[in-house]
PDB file of C-alpha atoms in Angstrom:
ATOM      1  CA  MET A1206     -50.721  61.626 -12.293  1.00 55.00           C
ATOM      2  CA  PRO A1207     -49.148  60.617  -9.052  1.00 61.00           C
ATOM      3  CA  ALA A1208     -45.083  60.548  -9.153  1.00 62.00           C
ATOM      4  CA  ASP A1209     -45.276  56.786  -8.787  1.00 65.00           C
ATOM      5  CA  SER A1210     -48.675  55.434 -10.081  1.00 73.00           C
ATOM      6  CA  THR A1211     -48.133  51.630  -9.722  1.00 84.00           C
ATOM      7  CA  PHE A1212     -47.895  52.224  -6.366  1.00 88.00           C
ATOM      8  CA  TYR A1213     -51.627  53.092  -6.015  1.00 91.00           C
ATOM      9  CA  PHE A1214     -52.811  51.817  -9.312  1.00 89.00           C
ATOM     10  CA  ASP A1215     -51.184  47.973  -7.663  1.00 90.00           C
ATOM     11  CA  LYS A1216     -53.092  48.123  -4.554  1.00 93.00           C
ATOM     12  CA  PRO A1217     -56.443  45.968  -4.840  1.00 93.00           C
ATOM     13  CA  GLU A1218     -59.962  48.067  -3.664  1.00 96.00           C
ATOM     14  CA  PRO A1219     -61.197  49.560  -1.398  1.00 97.00           C
ATOM     15  CA  GLN A1220     -57.087  50.424  -0.719  1.00 96.00           C
ATOM     16  CA  LYS A1221     -56.525  52.251  -3.764  1.00 95.00           C
ATOM     17  CA  GLY A1222     -59.251  54.479  -3.615  1.00 96.00           C
ATOM     18  CA  CYS A1223     -58.671  55.211  -0.120  1.00 97.00           C
ATOM     19  CA  LEU A1224     -54.883  55.666  -0.443  1.00 96.00           C
ATOM     20  CA  LEU A1225     -56.224  58.065  -3.798  1.00 96.00           C
ATOM     21  CA  ALA A1226     -58.796  60.257  -1.830  1.00 97.00           C
ATOM     22  CA  MET A1227     -55.776  59.984   1.238  1.00 97.00           C
ATOM     23  CA  ARG A1228     -52.977  61.950  -1.524  1.00 96.00           C
ATOM     24  CA  ASP A1229     -56.031  64.646  -2.804  1.00 96.00           C
ATOM     25  CA  ILE A1230     -56.385  65.231   0.482  1.00 97.00           C
ATOM     26  CA  VAL A1231     -52.739  66.712   1.361  1.00 97.00           C
ATOM     27  CA  LEU A1232     -52.231  67.762  -2.284  1.00 96.00           C
ATOM     28  CA  GLY A1233     -55.323  70.046  -1.754  1.00 96.00           C
ATOM     29  CA  MET A1234     -54.228  71.439   1.637  1.00 96.00           C
ATOM     30  CA  ASP A1235     -51.559  73.802   0.612  1.00 96.00           C
ATOM     31  CA  VAL A1236     -50.294  75.285  -2.863  1.00 96.00           C
ATOM     32  CA  ASN A1237     -46.828  74.677  -1.661  1.00 96.00           C
ATOM     33  CA  ILE A1238     -47.442  71.035  -1.106  1.00 96.00           C
ATOM     34  CA  SER A1239     -45.184  68.223  -4.070  1.00 95.00           C
ATOM     35  CA  GLU A1240     -45.577  64.975  -4.260  1.00 95.00           C
ATOM     36  CA  THR A1241     -42.523  62.845  -5.287  1.00 94.00           C
ATOM     37  CA  THR A1242     -41.464  59.104  -4.172  1.00 93.00           C
ATOM     38  CA  LYS A1243     -38.812  58.286  -1.313  1.00 92.00           C
ATOM     39  CA  TYR A1244     -38.060  54.828  -0.490  1.00 89.00           C
ATOM     40  CA  GLY A1245     -40.728  53.568  -2.761  1.00 88.00           C
ATOM     41  CA  MET A1246     -43.230  55.459  -0.934  1.00 91.00           C
ATOM     42  CA  PRO A1247     -45.503  58.355  -1.760  1.00 95.00           C
ATOM     43  CA  CYS A1248     -43.780  61.128  -0.141  1.00 95.00           C
ATOM     44  CA  PHE A1249     -45.391  64.409   0.007  1.00 97.00           C
ATOM     45  CA  CYS A1250     -42.858  68.091   0.942  1.00 96.00           C
ATOM     46  CA  TYR A1251     -43.967  71.574   1.707  1.00 96.00           C
ATOM     47  CA  LYS A1252     -41.432  73.764   0.093  1.00 94.00           C
ATOM     48  CA  GLU A1253     -38.325  70.697  -0.472  1.00 92.00           C
ATOM     49  CA  LYS A1254     -39.109  69.611   2.840  1.00 94.00           C
ATOM     50  CA  MET A1255     -40.327  66.130   3.661  1.00 94.00           C
ATOM     51  CA  PHE A1256     -43.958  66.863   5.381  1.00 94.00           C
ATOM     52  CA  CYS A1257     -45.558  63.170   5.168  1.00 97.00           C
ATOM     53  CA  TYR A1258     -45.867  59.997   3.500  1.00 97.00           C
ATOM     54  CA  LEU A1259     -48.503  57.497   2.689  1.00 97.00           C
ATOM     55  CA  TRP A1260     -48.282  53.438   3.051  1.00 96.00           C
ATOM     56  CA  MET A1261     -49.987  50.505   3.966  1.00 95.00           C
ATOM     57  CA  ASP A1262     -49.755  48.143   7.306  1.00 95.00           C
ATOM     58  CA  LYS A1263     -48.595  44.844   6.064  1.00 92.00           C
ATOM     59  CA  LYS A1264     -49.956  42.688   8.170  1.00 94.00           C
ATOM     60  CA  THR A1265     -53.955  44.852   8.451  1.00 93.00           C
ATOM     61  CA  LEU A1266     -53.460  46.441   4.727  1.00 94.00           C
ATOM     62  CA  GLU A1267     -54.531  49.586   6.572  1.00 96.00           C
ATOM     63  CA  PRO A1268     -53.645  53.013   4.764  1.00 98.00           C
ATOM     64  CA  TYR A1269     -51.939  55.501   6.953  1.00 97.00           C
ATOM     65  CA  PHE A1270     -50.637  58.439   7.093  1.00 98.00           C
ATOM     66  CA  LEU A1271     -46.669  58.961   7.743  1.00 97.00           C
ATOM     67  CA  MET A1272     -46.227  62.169   9.844  1.00 97.00           C
ATOM     68  CA  VAL A1273     -42.400  62.793   9.665  1.00 96.00           C
ATOM     69  CA  GLU A1274     -42.755  65.384  12.460  1.00 95.00           C
ATOM     70  CA  GLY A1275     -44.874  63.576  14.062  1.00 95.00           C
ATOM     71  CA  LYS A1276     -42.504  64.090  17.253  1.00 95.00           C
ATOM     72  CA  HIS A1277     -43.611  67.600  17.427  1.00 95.00           C
ATOM     73  CA  LEU A1278     -47.698  66.609  17.078  1.00 95.00           C
ATOM     74  CA  SER A1279     -50.658  65.113  19.919  1.00 93.00           C
ATOM     75  CA  HIS A1280     -53.503  63.413  18.517  1.00 92.00           C
ATOM     76  CA  PRO A1281     -55.388  60.637  19.946  1.00 93.00           C
ATOM     77  CA  ASN A1282     -55.329  58.946  16.651  1.00 93.00           C
ATOM     78  CA  LEU A1283     -51.640  59.182  16.129  1.00 95.00           C
ATOM     79  CA  GLU A1284     -48.819  56.565  16.920  1.00 95.00           C
ATOM     80  CA  ALA A1285     -45.579  55.932  17.552  1.00 94.00           C
ATOM     81  CA  GLY A1286     -44.801  53.125  18.056  1.00 89.00           C
ATOM     82  CA  ASN A1287     -41.306  52.022  18.129  1.00 91.00           C
ATOM     83  CA  ARG A1288     -40.003  55.423  16.255  1.00 90.00           C
ATOM     84  CA  SER A1289     -38.524  58.568  17.921  1.00 91.00           C
ATOM     85  CA  ARG A1290     -39.585  60.962  15.284  1.00 93.00           C
ATOM     86  CA  MET A1291     -42.475  59.769  12.917  1.00 96.00           C
ATOM     87  CA  LYS A1292     -46.192  59.079  13.714  1.00 97.00           C
ATOM     88  CA  ILE A1293     -48.482  57.175  11.591  1.00 97.00           C
ATOM     89  CA  PHE A1294     -52.418  58.415  11.655  1.00 98.00           C
ATOM     90  CA  ARG A1295     -54.578  54.935  10.412  1.00 97.00           C
ATOM     91  CA  VAL A1296     -56.898  55.214   8.476  1.00 97.00           C
ATOM     92  CA  ASP A1297     -59.629  52.296   7.918  1.00 97.00           C
ATOM     93  CA  PRO A1298     -60.249  51.916   4.220  1.00 97.00           C
ATOM     94  CA  ASN A1299     -63.715  50.396   4.803  1.00 96.00           C
ATOM     95  CA  ALA A1300     -65.022  53.353   6.454  1.00 96.00           C
ATOM     96  CA  ASP A1301     -65.333  57.304   5.796  1.00 96.00           C
ATOM     97  CA  LEU A1302     -61.986  59.081   5.915  1.00 96.00           C
ATOM     98  CA  PRO A1303     -62.565  60.868   9.329  1.00 96.00           C
ATOM     99  CA  ILE A1304     -61.620  64.171   6.868  1.00 96.00           C
ATOM    100  CA  THR A1305     -61.910  66.433   9.888  1.00 95.00           C
ATOM    101  CA  ASP A1306     -59.897  64.611  12.244  1.00 96.00           C
ATOM    102  CA  ILE A1307     -57.384  64.614   9.037  1.00 96.00           C
ATOM    103  CA  ASP A1308     -57.292  68.190   7.972  1.00 95.00           C
ATOM    104  CA  THR A1309     -56.694  69.098  11.482  1.00 95.00           C
ATOM    105  CA  LEU A1310     -53.434  67.118  11.535  1.00 95.00           C
ATOM    106  CA  MET A1311     -52.883  68.193   8.326  1.00 96.00           C
ATOM    107  CA  ASN A1312     -53.385  71.705   9.635  1.00 95.00           C
ATOM    108  CA  LYS A1313     -51.200  71.106  12.396  1.00 95.00           C
ATOM    109  CA  ALA A1314     -48.091  69.420  10.742  1.00 95.00           C
ATOM    110  CA  LEU A1315     -48.276  72.420   8.203  1.00 96.00           C
ATOM    111  CA  ASP A1316     -47.917  74.751  11.121  1.00 95.00           C
ATOM    112  CA  LEU A1317     -44.472  73.893  11.617  1.00 95.00           C
ATOM    113  CA  TYR A1318     -43.191  74.243   8.840  1.00 94.00           C
ATOM    114  CA  ARG A1319     -45.238  77.453   7.780  1.00 94.00           C
ATOM    115  CA  ASN A1320     -44.188  79.238  11.798  1.00 93.00           C
ATOM    116  CA  GLY A1321     -40.253  77.392  11.726  1.00 90.00           C
ATOM    117  CA  THR A1322     -40.475  75.362  13.995  1.00 91.00           C
ATOM    118  CA  ILE A1323     -39.388  73.310  11.010  1.00 89.00           C
ATOM    119  CA  ASN A1324     -36.611  75.225   9.678  1.00 87.00           C
ATOM    120  CA  LEU A1325     -37.331  75.206   5.655  1.00 79.00           C
TER     121      LEU A1325
END
């Protein structure tokens, strides 16, 4: 059961199903990833260090991954916006998840923690 299941289950479809699939992907990336809630958002930690969040754009209702150490990541679909540290990766809830892109992005982000770029 998600840390704060109301975040997921209060959402309409297709956002709810998309967010739950995104959650499963993140949790399946590494045995050291755990889920909690911070700032009312599902937060995923790698060895207790914040790694990424799931959230939805309030205007478009598009779910997205909020990568905590996004400034260290490069991907054509990552958006920094006005953030200096974090970047987002939007997901279209009406389309198949871009599994290859998500897998690549998550592994690049996890490698920052695994190789010591981000101190644990």
